[in-house]
Short mmCIF file of C-alpha atoms in Angstrom, two decimals:
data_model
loop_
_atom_site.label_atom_id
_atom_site.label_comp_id
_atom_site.label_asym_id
_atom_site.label_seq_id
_atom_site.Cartn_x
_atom_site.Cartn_y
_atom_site.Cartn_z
CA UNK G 1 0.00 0.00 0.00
CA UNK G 2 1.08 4.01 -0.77
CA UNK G 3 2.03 5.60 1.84
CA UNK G 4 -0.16 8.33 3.08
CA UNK G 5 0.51 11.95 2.98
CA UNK G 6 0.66 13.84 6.85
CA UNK G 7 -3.11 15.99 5.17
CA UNK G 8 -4.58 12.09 4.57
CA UNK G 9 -3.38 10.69 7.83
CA UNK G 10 -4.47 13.71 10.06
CA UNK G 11 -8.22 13.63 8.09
CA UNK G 12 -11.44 12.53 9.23
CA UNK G 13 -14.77 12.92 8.64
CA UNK G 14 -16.33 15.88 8.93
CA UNK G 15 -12.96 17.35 8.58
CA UNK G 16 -13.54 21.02 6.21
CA UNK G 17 -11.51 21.19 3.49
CA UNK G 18 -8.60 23.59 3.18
CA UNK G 19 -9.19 26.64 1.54
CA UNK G 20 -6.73 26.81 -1.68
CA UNK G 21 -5.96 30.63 -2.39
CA UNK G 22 -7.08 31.55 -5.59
CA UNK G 23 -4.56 34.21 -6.03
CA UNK G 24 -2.05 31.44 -5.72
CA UNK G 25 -3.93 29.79 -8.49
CA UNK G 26 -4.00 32.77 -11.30
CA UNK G 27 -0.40 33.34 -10.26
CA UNK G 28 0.76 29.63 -10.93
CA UNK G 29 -1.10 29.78 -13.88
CA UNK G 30 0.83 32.52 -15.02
CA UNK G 31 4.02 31.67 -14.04
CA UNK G 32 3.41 28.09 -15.79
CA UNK G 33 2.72 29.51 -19.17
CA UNK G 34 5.62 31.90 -19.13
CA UNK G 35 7.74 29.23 -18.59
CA UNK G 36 6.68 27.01 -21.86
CA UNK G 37 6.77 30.77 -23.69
CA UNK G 38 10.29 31.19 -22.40
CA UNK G 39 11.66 27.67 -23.27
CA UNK G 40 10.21 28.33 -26.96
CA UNK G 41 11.92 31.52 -27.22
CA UNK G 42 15.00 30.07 -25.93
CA UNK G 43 14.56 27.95 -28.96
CA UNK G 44 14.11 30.61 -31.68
CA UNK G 45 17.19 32.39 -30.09
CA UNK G 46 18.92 29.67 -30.06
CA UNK G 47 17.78 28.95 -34.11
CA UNK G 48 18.78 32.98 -35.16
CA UNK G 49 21.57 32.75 -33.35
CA UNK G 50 23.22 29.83 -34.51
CA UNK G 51 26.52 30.73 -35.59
CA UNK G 52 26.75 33.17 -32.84
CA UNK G 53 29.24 31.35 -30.19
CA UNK G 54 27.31 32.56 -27.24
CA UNK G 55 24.13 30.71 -29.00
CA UNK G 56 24.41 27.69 -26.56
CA UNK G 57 24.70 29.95 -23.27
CA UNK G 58 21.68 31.91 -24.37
CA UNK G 59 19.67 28.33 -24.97
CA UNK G 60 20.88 27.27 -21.64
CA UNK G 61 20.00 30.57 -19.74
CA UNK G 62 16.46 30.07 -21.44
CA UNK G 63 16.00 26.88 -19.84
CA UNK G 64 16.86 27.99 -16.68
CA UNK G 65 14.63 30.94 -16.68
CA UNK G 66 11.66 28.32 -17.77
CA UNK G 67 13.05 25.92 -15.00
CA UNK G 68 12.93 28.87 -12.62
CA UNK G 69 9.23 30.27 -13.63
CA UNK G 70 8.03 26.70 -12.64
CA UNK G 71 10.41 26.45 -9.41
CA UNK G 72 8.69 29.92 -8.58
CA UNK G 73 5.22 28.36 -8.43
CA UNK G 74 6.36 26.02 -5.26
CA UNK G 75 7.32 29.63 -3.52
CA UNK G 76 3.53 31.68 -3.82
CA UNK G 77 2.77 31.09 -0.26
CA UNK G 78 5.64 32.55 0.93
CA UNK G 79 5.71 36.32 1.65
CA UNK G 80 8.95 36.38 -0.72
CA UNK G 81 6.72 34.56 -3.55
CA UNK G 82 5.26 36.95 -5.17
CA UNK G 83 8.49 39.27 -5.09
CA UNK G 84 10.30 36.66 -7.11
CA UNK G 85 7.75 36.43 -9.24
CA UNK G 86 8.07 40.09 -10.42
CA UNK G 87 11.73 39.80 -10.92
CA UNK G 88 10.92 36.89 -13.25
CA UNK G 89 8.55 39.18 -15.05
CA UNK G 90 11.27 42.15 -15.71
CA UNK G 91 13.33 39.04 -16.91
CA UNK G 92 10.75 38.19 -19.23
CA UNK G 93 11.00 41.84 -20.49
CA UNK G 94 14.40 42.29 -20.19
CA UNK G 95 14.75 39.10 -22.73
CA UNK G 96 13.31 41.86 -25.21
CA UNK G 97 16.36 42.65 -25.88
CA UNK G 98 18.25 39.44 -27.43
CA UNK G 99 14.46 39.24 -29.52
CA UNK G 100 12.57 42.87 -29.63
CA UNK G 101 9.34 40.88 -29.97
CA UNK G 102 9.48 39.42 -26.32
CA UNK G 103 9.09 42.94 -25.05
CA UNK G 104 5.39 42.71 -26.30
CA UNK G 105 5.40 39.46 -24.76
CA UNK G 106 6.97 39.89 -21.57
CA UNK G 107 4.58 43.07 -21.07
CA UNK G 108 1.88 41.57 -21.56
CA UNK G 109 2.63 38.33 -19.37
CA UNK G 110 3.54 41.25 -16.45
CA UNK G 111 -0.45 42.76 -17.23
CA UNK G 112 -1.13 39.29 -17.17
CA UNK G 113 0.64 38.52 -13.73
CA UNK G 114 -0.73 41.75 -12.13
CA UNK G 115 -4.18 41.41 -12.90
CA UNK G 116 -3.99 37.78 -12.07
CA UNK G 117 -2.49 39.10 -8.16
CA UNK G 118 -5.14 41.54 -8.01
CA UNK G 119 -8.05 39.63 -9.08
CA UNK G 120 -7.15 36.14 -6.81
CA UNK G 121 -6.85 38.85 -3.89
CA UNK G 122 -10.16 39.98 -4.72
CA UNK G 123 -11.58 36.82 -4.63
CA UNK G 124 -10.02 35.09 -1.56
CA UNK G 125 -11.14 38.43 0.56
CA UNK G 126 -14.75 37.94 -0.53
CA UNK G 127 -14.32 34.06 -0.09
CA UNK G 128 -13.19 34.89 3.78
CA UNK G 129 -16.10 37.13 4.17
CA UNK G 130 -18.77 34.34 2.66
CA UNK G 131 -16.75 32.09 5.13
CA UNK G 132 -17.29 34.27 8.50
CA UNK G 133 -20.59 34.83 7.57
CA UNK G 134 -21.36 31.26 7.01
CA UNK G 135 -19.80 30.22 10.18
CA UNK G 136 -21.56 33.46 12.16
CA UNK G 137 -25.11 32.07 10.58
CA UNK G 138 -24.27 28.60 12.05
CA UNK G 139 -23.50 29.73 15.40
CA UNK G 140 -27.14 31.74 15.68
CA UNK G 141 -28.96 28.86 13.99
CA UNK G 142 -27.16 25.54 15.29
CA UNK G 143 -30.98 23.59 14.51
CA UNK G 144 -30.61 24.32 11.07
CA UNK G 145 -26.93 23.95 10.10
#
């Protein structure tokens, strides 16, 4: 038999669920497409800049920066997270300049990152307040919870 995980051995029923943070969520989301964006750019560098001999550095460095976008991901709850998440986004920009047209890109994967922060903060804050209401409505009417 698998051996359990600490959240299955400590549950039991009746047990609520953990809450997952939705701004965690849009964030990952984010972060995981910029990294399959970045490892395809590292490829079309790579491809114009063939018989440059820095070609194979600047392929490398693009894999890292995709490795690091989904190593980032693992780091959201943190209060560091989302820091290191915007200094993978001016990376993303900065990349503009080995290929203008991931300026474009980069910006709009940074609009992309913000709004997806803003909105999943948004959304966990109302789904605390539809939580402490729910549990304040239980407490005054324990016959009908």
């Amino acid at each position: 038999m698998a051996k359990l995980t600490r959240a299955q051995q400590e549950w039991r029923p009746g047990t609520p669920k953990k809450a997952r943070s939705v701004k965690v969520t849009f964030a990952s989301t984010v972060l995981v497409l910029e990294a399959f964006v970045m490892f395809f750019a590292a490829l079309v560098i790579f491809g114009l800049r063939k018989s440059d001999p820095s070609a194979p550095v600047l392929l490398w460095v693009g894999i890292g920066l995709s490795i690091l976008m989904i190593l980032a991901c693992a780091f959201l709850r943190k209060a560091w997270g989302v820091g290191l998440g915007w200094i993978i986004q001016i990376l993303l920009i900065a990349t503009g300049f080995l290929e203008p047209m991931m300026f474009l890109i980069g910006v709009l994967f940074a609009i992309a990152w913000w709004y997806g922060l803003r909105a999943g903060s948004r959304i966990d804050a109302e789904q605390r307040q539809r939580d402490m209401e729910q549990a304040r409505w239980e407490a005054e009417h324990p016959d009908e919870a």
